[in-house]
Amino acid sequence: GTVILVPMGPFCPWEIGWYLAHGQPRQALRRFSRNGAPAKIGAAVIPIWYPSAGRLRADFAPWFTHQETHSLELWLPPSYLDHFVNRWPGLFRRLNRFENATARLTGGWGDHYIIVFKRN
């Protein structure tokens, strides 16, 4: 069988830049927390982890073989920053082409990434 995951990665340059520019360094660096970043879901607060592609490859290695990894939203902003895309559509069309051309080369960086495993 095949397993396809789309986790949030630990390194999202747009998110880091956005929150640092707005004076929120904790929010900017939350994905690097070893204890998970707290997220409020209804009345509960739960920890959220942002595993690297390397971490998932190691965790799945005994039972699965890594097939491929594609970065998502490394050069393009996360959806909550889509007002940038609306303001400069030409720039983001070019960045979209660059993102598509480099998605397999960037090691799972970005807001999300796709990682594919095949059962041993």
Coordinates of N, CA and C in Angstrom, one line a residue:
G1 N 0.8 -1.2 0.0 CA 0.0 0.0 0.0 C 0.9 1.2 0.0
T2 N 0.2 2.3 -0.3 CA 0.9 3.6 -0.3 C 0.3 4.5 0.7
V3 N 1.1 5.3 1.4 CA 0.7 6.3 2.3 C 1.1 7.7 1.8
I4 N 0.1 8.6 1.7 CA 0.4 10.0 1.3 C -0.1 10.9 2.4
L5 N 0.9 11.7 2.9 CA 0.6 12.6 4.0 C 0.9 14.0 3.5
V6 N 0.1 15.0 4.1 CA 0.3 16.4 3.8 C 0.4 17.2 5.1
P7 N 1.6 17.0 5.8 CA 1.7 17.7 7.1 C 2.2 19.2 6.9
M8 N 2.0 19.9 8.0 CA 2.5 21.3 8.0 C 4.0 21.1 8.4
G9 N 4.9 21.8 7.7 CA 6.3 21.6 7.9 C 6.8 22.6 9.0
P10 N 8.1 22.4 9.4 CA 8.6 23.3 10.5 C 9.2 24.6 9.9
F11 N 9.3 24.7 8.6 CA 10.0 26.0 8.1 C 9.1 26.6 7.0
C12 N 8.4 27.7 7.4 CA 7.6 28.4 6.5 C 8.1 29.9 6.5
P13 N 8.9 30.3 5.5 CA 9.5 31.6 5.5 C 8.4 32.7 5.5
W14 N 7.3 32.5 4.8 CA 6.3 33.6 4.8 C 5.7 33.8 6.2
E15 N 5.5 32.7 6.9 CA 4.9 32.8 8.3 C 5.9 33.5 9.2
I16 N 7.1 33.1 9.1 CA 8.2 33.6 10.0 C 8.3 35.1 9.7
G17 N 8.4 35.5 8.5 CA 8.5 36.9 8.1 C 7.3 37.7 8.5
W18 N 6.1 37.2 8.3 CA 4.9 37.9 8.6 C 4.8 38.2 10.1
Y19 N 5.0 37.2 10.9 CA 4.9 37.4 12.4 C 6.0 38.2 13.0
L20 N 7.3 38.1 12.4 CA 8.3 38.9 12.9 C 8.1 40.4 12.5
A21 N 7.6 40.6 11.3 CA 7.2 42.0 10.9 C 6.1 42.6 11.8
H22 N 5.3 41.8 12.4 CA 4.3 42.3 13.2 C 4.6 42.2 14.7
G23 N 5.9 42.0 15.0 CA 6.3 42.0 16.4 C 5.8 40.8 17.2
Q24 N 5.7 39.6 16.6 CA 5.2 38.4 17.3 C 6.3 37.3 17.1
P25 N 7.4 37.4 17.7 CA 8.5 36.4 17.5 C 8.1 35.0 18.0
R26 N 7.3 34.9 19.0 CA 6.9 33.6 19.5 C 6.0 32.9 18.4
Q27 N 5.1 33.6 17.9 CA 4.3 33.1 16.8 C 5.1 32.7 15.6
A28 N 6.1 33.6 15.3 CA 7.0 33.4 14.1 C 7.7 32.1 14.2
L29 N 8.2 31.7 15.4 CA 9.0 30.6 15.6 C 8.3 29.4 16.2
R30 N 7.0 29.4 16.3 CA 6.3 28.3 17.0 C 6.5 26.9 16.4
R31 N 6.7 26.9 15.1 CA 6.9 25.6 14.4 C 8.2 24.8 14.9
F32 N 9.1 25.6 15.5 CA 10.4 24.9 15.9 C 10.3 24.4 17.3
S33 N 9.2 24.5 18.0 CA 9.1 24.1 19.4 C 9.1 22.6 19.5
R34 N 10.0 22.1 20.4 CA 10.1 20.6 20.6 C 8.8 20.1 21.4
N35 N 8.2 21.0 22.1 CA 7.0 20.6 22.9 C 5.7 20.8 22.2
G36 N 5.7 21.1 21.0 CA 4.5 21.4 20.3 C 4.1 22.9 20.5
A37 N 3.4 23.4 19.5 CA 2.8 24.8 19.7 C 1.4 24.7 20.1
P38 N 1.0 25.4 21.1 CA -0.4 25.3 21.6 C -1.4 25.9 20.6
A39 N -2.5 25.2 20.4 CA -3.5 25.6 19.5 C -4.9 25.5 20.2
K40 N -5.7 26.5 20.1 CA -7.0 26.5 20.8 C -8.0 25.9 19.8
I41 N -8.6 24.8 20.2 CA -9.7 24.1 19.4 C -10.9 24.1 20.3
G42 N -11.9 24.9 20.0 CA -13.0 25.1 20.9 C -12.5 25.6 22.3
A43 N -12.9 24.9 23.3 CA -12.4 25.3 24.7 C -11.1 24.6 25.0
A44 N -10.6 23.7 24.2 CA -9.4 22.9 24.6 C -8.2 23.6 23.9
V45 N -7.1 23.4 24.6 CA -5.8 23.8 24.0 C -4.9 22.5 23.9
I46 N -4.5 22.3 22.6 CA -3.8 21.1 22.3 C -2.4 21.4 21.7
P47 N -1.4 20.6 21.9 CA -0.1 20.8 21.2 C -0.2 20.4 19.8
I48 N 0.4 21.2 18.9 CA 0.5 20.8 17.5 C 2.0 20.7 17.2
W49 N 2.4 19.6 16.5 CA 3.8 19.5 16.1 C 3.9 19.6 14.6
Y50 N 5.1 20.1 14.1 CA 5.3 20.3 12.7 C 6.5 19.5 12.3
P51 N 6.3 18.2 12.0 CA 7.4 17.3 11.7 C 8.2 17.6 10.4
S52 N 9.5 17.5 10.4 CA 10.2 17.7 9.2 C 10.0 16.4 8.3
A53 N 10.3 16.5 7.1 CA 10.3 15.4 6.2 C 11.3 14.3 6.6
G54 N 12.5 14.8 7.1 CA 13.5 13.8 7.5 C 13.0 13.0 8.7
R55 N 12.3 13.7 9.6 CA 11.7 13.0 10.8 C 10.7 12.0 10.4
L56 N 9.8 12.3 9.5 CA 8.8 11.3 9.0 C 9.5 10.2 8.3
R57 N 10.5 10.5 7.5 CA 11.2 9.4 6.8 C 11.8 8.4 7.8
A58 N 12.4 8.9 8.9 CA 13.0 8.1 9.9 C 12.0 7.3 10.6
D59 N 10.9 8.0 11.0 CA 9.8 7.3 11.7 C 9.1 6.2 10.9
F60 N 9.0 6.4 9.6 CA 8.3 5.4 8.8 C 9.3 4.3 8.3
A61 N 10.6 4.6 8.4 CA 11.6 3.7 7.7 C 11.4 2.2 8.0
P62 N 11.1 1.8 9.2 CA 11.1 0.4 9.5 C 10.0 -0.4 8.6
W63 N 9.0 0.4 8.3 CA 7.8 -0.3 7.6 C 7.5 0.2 6.2
F64 N 8.1 1.4 5.9 CA 7.8 2.0 4.6 C 9.1 2.6 3.9
T65 N 9.0 2.6 2.6 CA 10.1 3.2 1.8 C 9.6 4.6 1.3
H66 N 10.5 5.6 1.6 CA 10.1 6.9 1.1 C 10.2 7.0 -0.4
Q67 N 9.1 7.5 -1.1 CA 9.0 7.6 -2.5 C 9.4 9.0 -3.0
E68 N 8.7 10.0 -2.4 CA 9.0 11.4 -2.9 C 8.4 12.4 -1.9
T69 N 9.0 13.6 -2.0 CA 8.5 14.7 -1.1 C 8.4 16.0 -2.0
H70 N 7.3 16.7 -1.9 CA 7.1 18.0 -2.6 C 6.7 19.1 -1.6
S71 N 7.4 20.2 -1.7 CA 7.1 21.3 -0.9 C 5.8 22.0 -1.4
L72 N 5.1 22.6 -0.5 CA 3.9 23.4 -0.8 C 4.0 24.7 -0.1
E73 N 3.8 25.8 -0.8 CA 3.8 27.1 -0.3 C 5.1 27.5 0.4
L74 N 6.2 27.2 -0.3 CA 7.5 27.7 0.1 C 7.7 29.1 -0.5
W75 N 7.5 29.2 -1.8 CA 7.7 30.5 -2.4 C 6.4 31.3 -2.5
L76 N 5.3 30.6 -2.3 CA 4.0 31.3 -2.3 C 3.5 31.4 -0.8
P77 N 2.8 32.5 -0.5 CA 2.3 32.6 0.9 C 1.2 31.7 1.3
P78 N 1.1 31.4 2.6 CA 0.0 30.6 3.0 C -1.3 31.4 2.7
S79 N -2.4 30.6 2.7 CA -3.7 31.2 2.3 C -4.1 32.4 3.1
Y80 N -3.7 32.5 4.4 CA -4.1 33.7 5.2 C -3.4 34.9 4.8
L81 N -2.4 34.8 3.9 CA -1.7 36.0 3.3 C -2.1 36.2 1.8
D82 N -3.2 35.7 1.4 CA -3.6 35.8 0.0 C -3.8 37.2 -0.5
H83 N -3.9 38.1 0.4 CA -4.1 39.5 0.0 C -2.8 40.0 -0.8
F84 N -1.7 39.4 -0.5 CA -0.5 39.7 -1.2 C -0.6 39.3 -2.7
V85 N -1.1 38.1 -2.9 CA -1.3 37.5 -4.2 C -2.3 38.4 -5.0
N86 N -3.4 38.8 -4.3 CA -4.4 39.7 -5.0 C -3.8 41.1 -5.4
R87 N -2.8 41.5 -4.6 CA -2.2 42.9 -4.9 C -1.2 42.8 -6.0
W88 N -0.4 41.7 -6.1 CA 0.6 41.6 -7.1 C 0.5 40.3 -7.8
P89 N -0.5 40.1 -8.6 CA -0.8 38.8 -9.3 C 0.3 38.4 -10.3
G90 N 0.9 39.4 -11.0 CA 2.0 39.0 -11.9 C 3.2 38.4 -11.2
L91 N 3.6 39.0 -10.1 CA 4.7 38.5 -9.3 C 4.4 37.1 -8.8
F92 N 3.2 36.8 -8.3 CA 2.9 35.5 -7.8 C 2.6 34.5 -8.9
R93 N 2.3 34.9 -10.1 CA 2.3 33.9 -11.2 C 3.7 33.4 -11.4
R94 N 4.7 34.3 -11.4 CA 6.1 33.9 -11.6 C 6.5 33.0 -10.4
L95 N 6.2 33.4 -9.2 CA 6.6 32.6 -8.1 C 5.9 31.2 -8.1
N96 N 4.7 31.2 -8.6 CA 4.0 29.9 -8.7 C 4.7 29.0 -9.7
R97 N 5.2 29.5 -10.8 CA 6.0 28.7 -11.8 C 7.3 28.2 -11.1
F98 N 7.9 29.1 -10.3 CA 9.2 28.7 -9.6 C 8.9 27.7 -8.6
E99 N 7.8 27.8 -7.9 CA 7.4 26.8 -6.9 C 7.2 25.5 -7.5
N100 N 6.5 25.4 -8.6 CA 6.2 24.1 -9.3 C 7.6 23.5 -9.8
A101 N 8.5 24.4 -10.2 CA 9.8 23.9 -10.8 C 10.7 23.3 -9.7
T102 N 10.5 23.8 -8.4 CA 11.5 23.5 -7.4 C 10.8 22.6 -6.3
A103 N 9.6 22.3 -6.4 CA 8.8 21.6 -5.3 C 9.5 20.3 -4.8
R104 N 10.2 19.6 -5.8 CA 10.8 18.3 -5.4 C 12.2 18.5 -4.8
L105 N 12.7 19.7 -5.0 CA 14.1 20.0 -4.6 C 14.3 20.6 -3.2
T106 N 13.2 21.0 -2.6 CA 13.3 21.9 -1.4 C 13.0 21.1 -0.1
G107 N 13.0 19.8 -0.1 CA 13.1 19.0 1.1 C 11.9 19.1 2.1
G108 N 10.8 19.5 1.6 CA 9.6 19.6 2.5 C 9.5 20.9 3.3
W109 N 10.2 21.9 2.8 CA 10.1 23.2 3.4 C 8.8 23.8 2.9
G110 N 8.3 24.8 3.6 CA 7.1 25.5 3.2 C 6.0 25.3 4.2
D111 N 4.9 25.9 4.0 CA 3.7 25.8 4.9 C 3.3 24.4 5.1
H112 N 3.2 23.6 4.0 CA 2.9 22.2 4.0 C 3.9 21.5 3.0
Y113 N 3.8 20.2 3.1 CA 4.5 19.4 2.0 C 3.8 18.1 1.9
I114 N 4.0 17.5 0.7 CA 3.4 16.2 0.4 C 4.6 15.2 0.5
I115 N 4.3 14.1 1.3 CA 5.3 13.1 1.4 C 4.7 11.7 1.1
V116 N 5.3 10.9 0.3 CA 4.7 9.6 -0.1 C 5.6 8.5 0.3
F117 N 5.0 7.5 0.9 CA 5.7 6.3 1.3 C 5.0 5.0 0.7
K118 N 5.8 4.0 0.5 CA 5.3 2.7 0.0 C 5.6 1.7 1.0
R119 N 4.6 0.8 1.3 CA 4.8 -0.2 2.3 C 5.9 -1.2 1.8
N120 N 6.8 -1.6 2.7 CA 7.9 -2.6 2.4 C 7.3 -4.0 2.2

